[in-house]
PDB file of C-alpha atoms and ligand atoms in Angstrom:
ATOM      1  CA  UNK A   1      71.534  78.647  35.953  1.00  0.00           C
ATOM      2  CA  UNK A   2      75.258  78.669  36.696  1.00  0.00           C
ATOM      3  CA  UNK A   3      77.674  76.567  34.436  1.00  0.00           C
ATOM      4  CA  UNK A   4      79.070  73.454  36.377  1.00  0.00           C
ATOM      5  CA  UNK A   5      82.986  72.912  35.567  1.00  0.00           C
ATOM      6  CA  UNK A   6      84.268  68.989  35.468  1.00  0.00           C
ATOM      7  CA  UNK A   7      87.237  67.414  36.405  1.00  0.00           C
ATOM      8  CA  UNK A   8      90.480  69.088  35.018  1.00  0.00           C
ATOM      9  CA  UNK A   9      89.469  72.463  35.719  1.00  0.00           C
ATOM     10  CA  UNK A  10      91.787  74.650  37.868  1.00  0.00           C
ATOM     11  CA  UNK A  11      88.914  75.995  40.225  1.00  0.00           C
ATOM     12  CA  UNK A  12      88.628  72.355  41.423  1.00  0.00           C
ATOM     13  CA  UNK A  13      92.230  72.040  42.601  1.00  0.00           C
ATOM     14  CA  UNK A  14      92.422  74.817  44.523  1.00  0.00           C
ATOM     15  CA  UNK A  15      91.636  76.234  47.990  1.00  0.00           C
ATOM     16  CA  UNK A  16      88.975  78.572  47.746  1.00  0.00           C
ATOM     17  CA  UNK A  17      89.119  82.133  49.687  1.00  0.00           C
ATOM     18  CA  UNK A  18      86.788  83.190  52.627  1.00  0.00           C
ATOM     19  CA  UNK A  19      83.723  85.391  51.933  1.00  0.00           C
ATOM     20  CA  UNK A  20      84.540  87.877  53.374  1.00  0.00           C
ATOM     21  CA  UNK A  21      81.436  90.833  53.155  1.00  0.00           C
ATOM     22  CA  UNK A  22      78.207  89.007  53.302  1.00  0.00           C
ATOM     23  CA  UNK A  23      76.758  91.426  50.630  1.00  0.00           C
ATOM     24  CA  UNK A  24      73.388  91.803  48.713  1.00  0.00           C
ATOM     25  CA  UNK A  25      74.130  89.562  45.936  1.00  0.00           C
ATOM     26  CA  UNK A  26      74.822  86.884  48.506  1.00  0.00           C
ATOM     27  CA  UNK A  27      71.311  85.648  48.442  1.00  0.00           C
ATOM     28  CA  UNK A  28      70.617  85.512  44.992  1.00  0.00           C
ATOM     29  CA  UNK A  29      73.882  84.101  44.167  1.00  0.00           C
ATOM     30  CA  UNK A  30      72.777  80.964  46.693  1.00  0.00           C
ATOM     31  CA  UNK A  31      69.478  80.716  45.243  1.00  0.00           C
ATOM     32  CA  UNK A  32      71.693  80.498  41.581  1.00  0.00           C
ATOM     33  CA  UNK A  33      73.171  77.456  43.434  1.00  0.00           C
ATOM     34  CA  UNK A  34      70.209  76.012  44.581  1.00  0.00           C
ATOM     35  CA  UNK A  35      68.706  75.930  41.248  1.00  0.00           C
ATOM     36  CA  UNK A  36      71.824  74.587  39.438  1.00  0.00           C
ATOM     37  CA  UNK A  37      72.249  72.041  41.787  1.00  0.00           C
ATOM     38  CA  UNK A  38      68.321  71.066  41.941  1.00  0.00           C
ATOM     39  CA  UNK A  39      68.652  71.034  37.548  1.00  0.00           C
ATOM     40  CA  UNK A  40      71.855  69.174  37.593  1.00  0.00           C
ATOM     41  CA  UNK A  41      70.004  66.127  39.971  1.00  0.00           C
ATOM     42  CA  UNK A  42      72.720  66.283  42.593  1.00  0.00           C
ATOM     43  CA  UNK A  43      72.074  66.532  46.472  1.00  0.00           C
ATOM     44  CA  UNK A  44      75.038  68.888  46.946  1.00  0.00           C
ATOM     45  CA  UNK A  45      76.977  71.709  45.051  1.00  0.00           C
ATOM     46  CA  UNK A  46      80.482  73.576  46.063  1.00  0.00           C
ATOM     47  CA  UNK A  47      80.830  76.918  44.498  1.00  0.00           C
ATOM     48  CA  UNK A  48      84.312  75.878  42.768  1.00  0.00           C
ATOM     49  CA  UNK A  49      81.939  73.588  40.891  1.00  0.00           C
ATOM     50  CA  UNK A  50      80.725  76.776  39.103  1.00  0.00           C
ATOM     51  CA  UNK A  51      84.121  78.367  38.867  1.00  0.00           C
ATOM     52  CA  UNK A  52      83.722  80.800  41.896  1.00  0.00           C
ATOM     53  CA  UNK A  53      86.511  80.960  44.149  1.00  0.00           C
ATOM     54  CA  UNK A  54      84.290  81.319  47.310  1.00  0.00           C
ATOM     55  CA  UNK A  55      83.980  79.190  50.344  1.00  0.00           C
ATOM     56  CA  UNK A  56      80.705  78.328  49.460  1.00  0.00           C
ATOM     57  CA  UNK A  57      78.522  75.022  49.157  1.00  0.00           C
ATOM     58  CA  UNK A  58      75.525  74.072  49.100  1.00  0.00           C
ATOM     59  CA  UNK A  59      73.112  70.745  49.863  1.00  0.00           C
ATOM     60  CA  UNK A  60      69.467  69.421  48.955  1.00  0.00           C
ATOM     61  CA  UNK A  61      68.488  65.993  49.878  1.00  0.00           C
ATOM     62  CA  UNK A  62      65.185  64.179  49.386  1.00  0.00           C
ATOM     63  CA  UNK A  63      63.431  65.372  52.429  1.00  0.00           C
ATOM     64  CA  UNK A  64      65.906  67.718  54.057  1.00  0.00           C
ATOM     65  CA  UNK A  65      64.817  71.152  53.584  1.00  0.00           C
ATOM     66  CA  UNK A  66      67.780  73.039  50.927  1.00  0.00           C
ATOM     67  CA  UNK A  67      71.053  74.051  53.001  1.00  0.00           C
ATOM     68  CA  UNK A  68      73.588  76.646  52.519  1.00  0.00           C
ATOM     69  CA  UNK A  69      77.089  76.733  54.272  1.00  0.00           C
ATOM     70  CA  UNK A  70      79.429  79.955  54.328  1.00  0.00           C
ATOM     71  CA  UNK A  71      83.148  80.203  55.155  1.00  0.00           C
ATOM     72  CA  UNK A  72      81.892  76.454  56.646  1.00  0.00           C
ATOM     73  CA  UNK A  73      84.811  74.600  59.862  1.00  0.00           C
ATOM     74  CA  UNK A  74      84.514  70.984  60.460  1.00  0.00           C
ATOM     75  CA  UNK A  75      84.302  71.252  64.152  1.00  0.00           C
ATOM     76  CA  UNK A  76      84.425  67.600  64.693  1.00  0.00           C
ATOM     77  CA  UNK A  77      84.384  64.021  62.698  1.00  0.00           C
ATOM     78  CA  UNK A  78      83.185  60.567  64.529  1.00  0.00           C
ATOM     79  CA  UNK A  79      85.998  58.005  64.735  1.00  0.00           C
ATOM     80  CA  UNK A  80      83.113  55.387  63.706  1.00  0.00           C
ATOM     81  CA  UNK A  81      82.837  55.664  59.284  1.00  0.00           C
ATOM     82  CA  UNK A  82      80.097  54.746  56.977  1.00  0.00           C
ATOM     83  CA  UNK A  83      80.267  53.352  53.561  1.00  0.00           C
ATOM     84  CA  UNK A  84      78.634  55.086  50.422  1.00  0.00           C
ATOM     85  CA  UNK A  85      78.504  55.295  47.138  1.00  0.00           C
ATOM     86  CA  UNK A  86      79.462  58.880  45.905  1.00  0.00           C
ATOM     87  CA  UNK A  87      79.402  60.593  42.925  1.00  0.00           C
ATOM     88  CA  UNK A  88      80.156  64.101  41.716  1.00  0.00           C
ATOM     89  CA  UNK A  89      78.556  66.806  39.559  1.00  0.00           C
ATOM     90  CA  UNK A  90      82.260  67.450  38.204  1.00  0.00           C
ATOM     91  CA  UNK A  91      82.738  63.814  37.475  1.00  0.00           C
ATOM     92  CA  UNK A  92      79.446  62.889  35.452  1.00  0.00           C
ATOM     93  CA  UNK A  93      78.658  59.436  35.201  1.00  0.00           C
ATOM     94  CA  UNK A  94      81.440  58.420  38.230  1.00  0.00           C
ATOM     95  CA  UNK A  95      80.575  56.858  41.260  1.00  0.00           C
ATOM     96  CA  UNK A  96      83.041  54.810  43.654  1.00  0.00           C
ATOM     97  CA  UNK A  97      82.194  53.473  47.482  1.00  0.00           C
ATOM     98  CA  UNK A  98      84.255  55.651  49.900  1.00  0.00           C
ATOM     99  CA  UNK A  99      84.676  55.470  53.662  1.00  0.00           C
ATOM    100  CA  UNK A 100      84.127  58.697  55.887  1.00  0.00           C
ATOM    101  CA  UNK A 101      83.004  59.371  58.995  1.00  0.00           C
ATOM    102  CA  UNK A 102      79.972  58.619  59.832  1.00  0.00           C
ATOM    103  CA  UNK A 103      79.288  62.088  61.752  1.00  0.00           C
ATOM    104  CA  UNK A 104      79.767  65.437  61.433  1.00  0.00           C
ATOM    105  CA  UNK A 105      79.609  68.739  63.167  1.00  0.00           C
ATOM    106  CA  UNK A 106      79.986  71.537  61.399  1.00  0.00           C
ATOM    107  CA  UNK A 107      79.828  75.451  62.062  1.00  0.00           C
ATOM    108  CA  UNK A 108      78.924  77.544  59.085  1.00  0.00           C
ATOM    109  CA  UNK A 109      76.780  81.033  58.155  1.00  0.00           C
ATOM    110  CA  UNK A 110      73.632  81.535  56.343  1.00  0.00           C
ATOM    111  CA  UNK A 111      72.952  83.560  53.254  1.00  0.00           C
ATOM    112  CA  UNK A 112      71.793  86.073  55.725  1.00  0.00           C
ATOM    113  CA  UNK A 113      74.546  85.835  57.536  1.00  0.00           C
ATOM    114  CA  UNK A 114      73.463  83.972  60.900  1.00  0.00           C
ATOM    115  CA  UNK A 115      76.126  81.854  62.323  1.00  0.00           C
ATOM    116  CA  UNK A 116      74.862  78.271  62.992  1.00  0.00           C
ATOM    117  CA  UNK A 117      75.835  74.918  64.324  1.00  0.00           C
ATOM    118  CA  UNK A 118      74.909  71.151  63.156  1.00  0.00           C
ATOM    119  CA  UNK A 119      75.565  67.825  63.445  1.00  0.00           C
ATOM    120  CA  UNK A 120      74.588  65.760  60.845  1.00  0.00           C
ATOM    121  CA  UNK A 121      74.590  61.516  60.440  1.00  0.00           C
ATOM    122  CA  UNK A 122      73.814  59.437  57.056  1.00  0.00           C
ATOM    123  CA  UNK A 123      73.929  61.125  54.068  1.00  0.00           C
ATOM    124  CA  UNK A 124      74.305  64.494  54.809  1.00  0.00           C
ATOM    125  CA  UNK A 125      76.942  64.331  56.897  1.00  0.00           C
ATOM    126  CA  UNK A 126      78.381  62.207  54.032  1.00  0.00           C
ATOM    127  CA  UNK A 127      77.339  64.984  51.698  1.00  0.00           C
ATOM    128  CA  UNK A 128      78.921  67.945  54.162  1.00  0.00           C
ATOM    129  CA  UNK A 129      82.515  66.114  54.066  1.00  0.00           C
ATOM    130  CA  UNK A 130      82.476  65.871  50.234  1.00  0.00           C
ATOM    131  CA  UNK A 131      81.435  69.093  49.436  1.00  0.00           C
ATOM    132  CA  UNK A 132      83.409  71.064  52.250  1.00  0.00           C
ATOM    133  CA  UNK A 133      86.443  69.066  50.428  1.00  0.00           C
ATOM    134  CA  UNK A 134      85.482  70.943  47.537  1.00  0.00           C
ATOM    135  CA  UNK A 135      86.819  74.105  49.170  1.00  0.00           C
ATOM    136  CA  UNK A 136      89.870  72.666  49.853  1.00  0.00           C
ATOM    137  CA  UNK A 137      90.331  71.604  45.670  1.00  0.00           C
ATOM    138  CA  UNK A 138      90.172  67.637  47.414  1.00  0.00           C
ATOM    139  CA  UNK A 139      87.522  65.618  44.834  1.00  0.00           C
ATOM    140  CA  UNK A 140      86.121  62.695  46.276  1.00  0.00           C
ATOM    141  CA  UNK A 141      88.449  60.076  43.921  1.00  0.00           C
ATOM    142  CA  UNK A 142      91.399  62.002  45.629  1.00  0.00           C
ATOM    143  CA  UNK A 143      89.973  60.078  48.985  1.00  0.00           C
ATOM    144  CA  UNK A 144      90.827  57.058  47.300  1.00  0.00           C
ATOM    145  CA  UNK A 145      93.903  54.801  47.332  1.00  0.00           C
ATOM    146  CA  UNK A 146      96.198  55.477  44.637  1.00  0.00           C
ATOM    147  CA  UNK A 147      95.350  52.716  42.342  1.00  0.00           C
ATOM    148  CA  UNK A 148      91.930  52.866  42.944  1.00  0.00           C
ATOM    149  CA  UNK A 149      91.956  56.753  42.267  1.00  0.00           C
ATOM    150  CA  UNK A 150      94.103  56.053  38.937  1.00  0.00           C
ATOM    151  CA  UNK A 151      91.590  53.395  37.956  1.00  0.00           C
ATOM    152  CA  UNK A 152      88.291  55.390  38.895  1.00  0.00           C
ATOM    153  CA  UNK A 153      90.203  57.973  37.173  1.00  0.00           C
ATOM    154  CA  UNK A 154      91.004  55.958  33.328  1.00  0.00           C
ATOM    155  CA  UNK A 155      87.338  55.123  34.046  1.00  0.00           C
ATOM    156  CA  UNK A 156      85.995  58.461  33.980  1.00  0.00           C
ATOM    157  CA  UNK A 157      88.265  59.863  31.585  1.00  0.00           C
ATOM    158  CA  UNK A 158      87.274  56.958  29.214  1.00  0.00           C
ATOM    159  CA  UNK A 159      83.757  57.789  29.542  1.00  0.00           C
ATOM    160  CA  UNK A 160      83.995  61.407  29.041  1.00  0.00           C
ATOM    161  CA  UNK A 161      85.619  61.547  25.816  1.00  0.00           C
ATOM    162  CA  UNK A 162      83.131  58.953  24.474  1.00  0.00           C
TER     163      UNK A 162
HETATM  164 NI1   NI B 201      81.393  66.925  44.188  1.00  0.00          NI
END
């Protein structure tokens, strides 16, 4: 079980780097990912969220088989959004309605690394945009407008330290 980091961390702020050898430990290190994101209850988990600079995420949502994305590209967004509800393994207890697109295509690489293609609607395409903004150090409050980021923010922060 890999450590999650929260908010305030520098591995969330940052752009994370390529992988660039798809090596042995590539497999087990997804299946470390899996299982920390399956313990922690969340449907999707960027590997900045366990402090490795790696381009790198992760999804598992009730009745979608489990997901992995390497060195993921957002081919294409719809123009049409959807609204959710998100919250994020790195911001426990925080969750604020966000607009998106409503569709996604996305090009990515397996842990065996086979190139694939998919376009994906509802929540996982909701899920795909927040966690591939993970790679980019973008958290899903930094979507926000400014005062409602600052107040979903003194929110958290308020909660945390209790
Ligand atoms: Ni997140």
């Amino acid at each position: 079980m890999l450590d999650i980091v929260t908010y305030g961390h520098e591995a969330l702020a940052k752009k994370a780097k390529p992988l660039g050898e798809f090596g042995p430990d590539i497999p087990a290190f997804v299946e470390e990912m899996y299982e920390t994101m399956i313990k922690g209850h969340g449907i999707g988990l960027a590997a900045p969220q366990v402090n490795r600079d790696l381009r790198v995420f992760v999804t598992g949502l009730d009745g979608d088989k489990l997901r992995v994305f390497i060195n993921p590209e957002i081919v294409a967004t719809s123009p049409e959004e959807a609204d959710y509800e998100e919250g994020c393994l790195s911001l426990p207890g925080l969750y604020t309605h966000l607009t998106r697109p409503a569709i996604v295509k996305i090009q990515a690489w397996n842990e065996k690394g086979r190139p694939f293609t998919l376009e994906a609607d509802g929540l996982l395409a909701r899920v795909i945009l927040h966690e591939n903004d993970h790679l980019d150090g973008v958290l899903f409050i930094d979507r926000l407008n400014p005062s409602k980021r600052d107040r979903a923010l003194a929110q958290y922060l308020r909660k945390s330290r209790m």
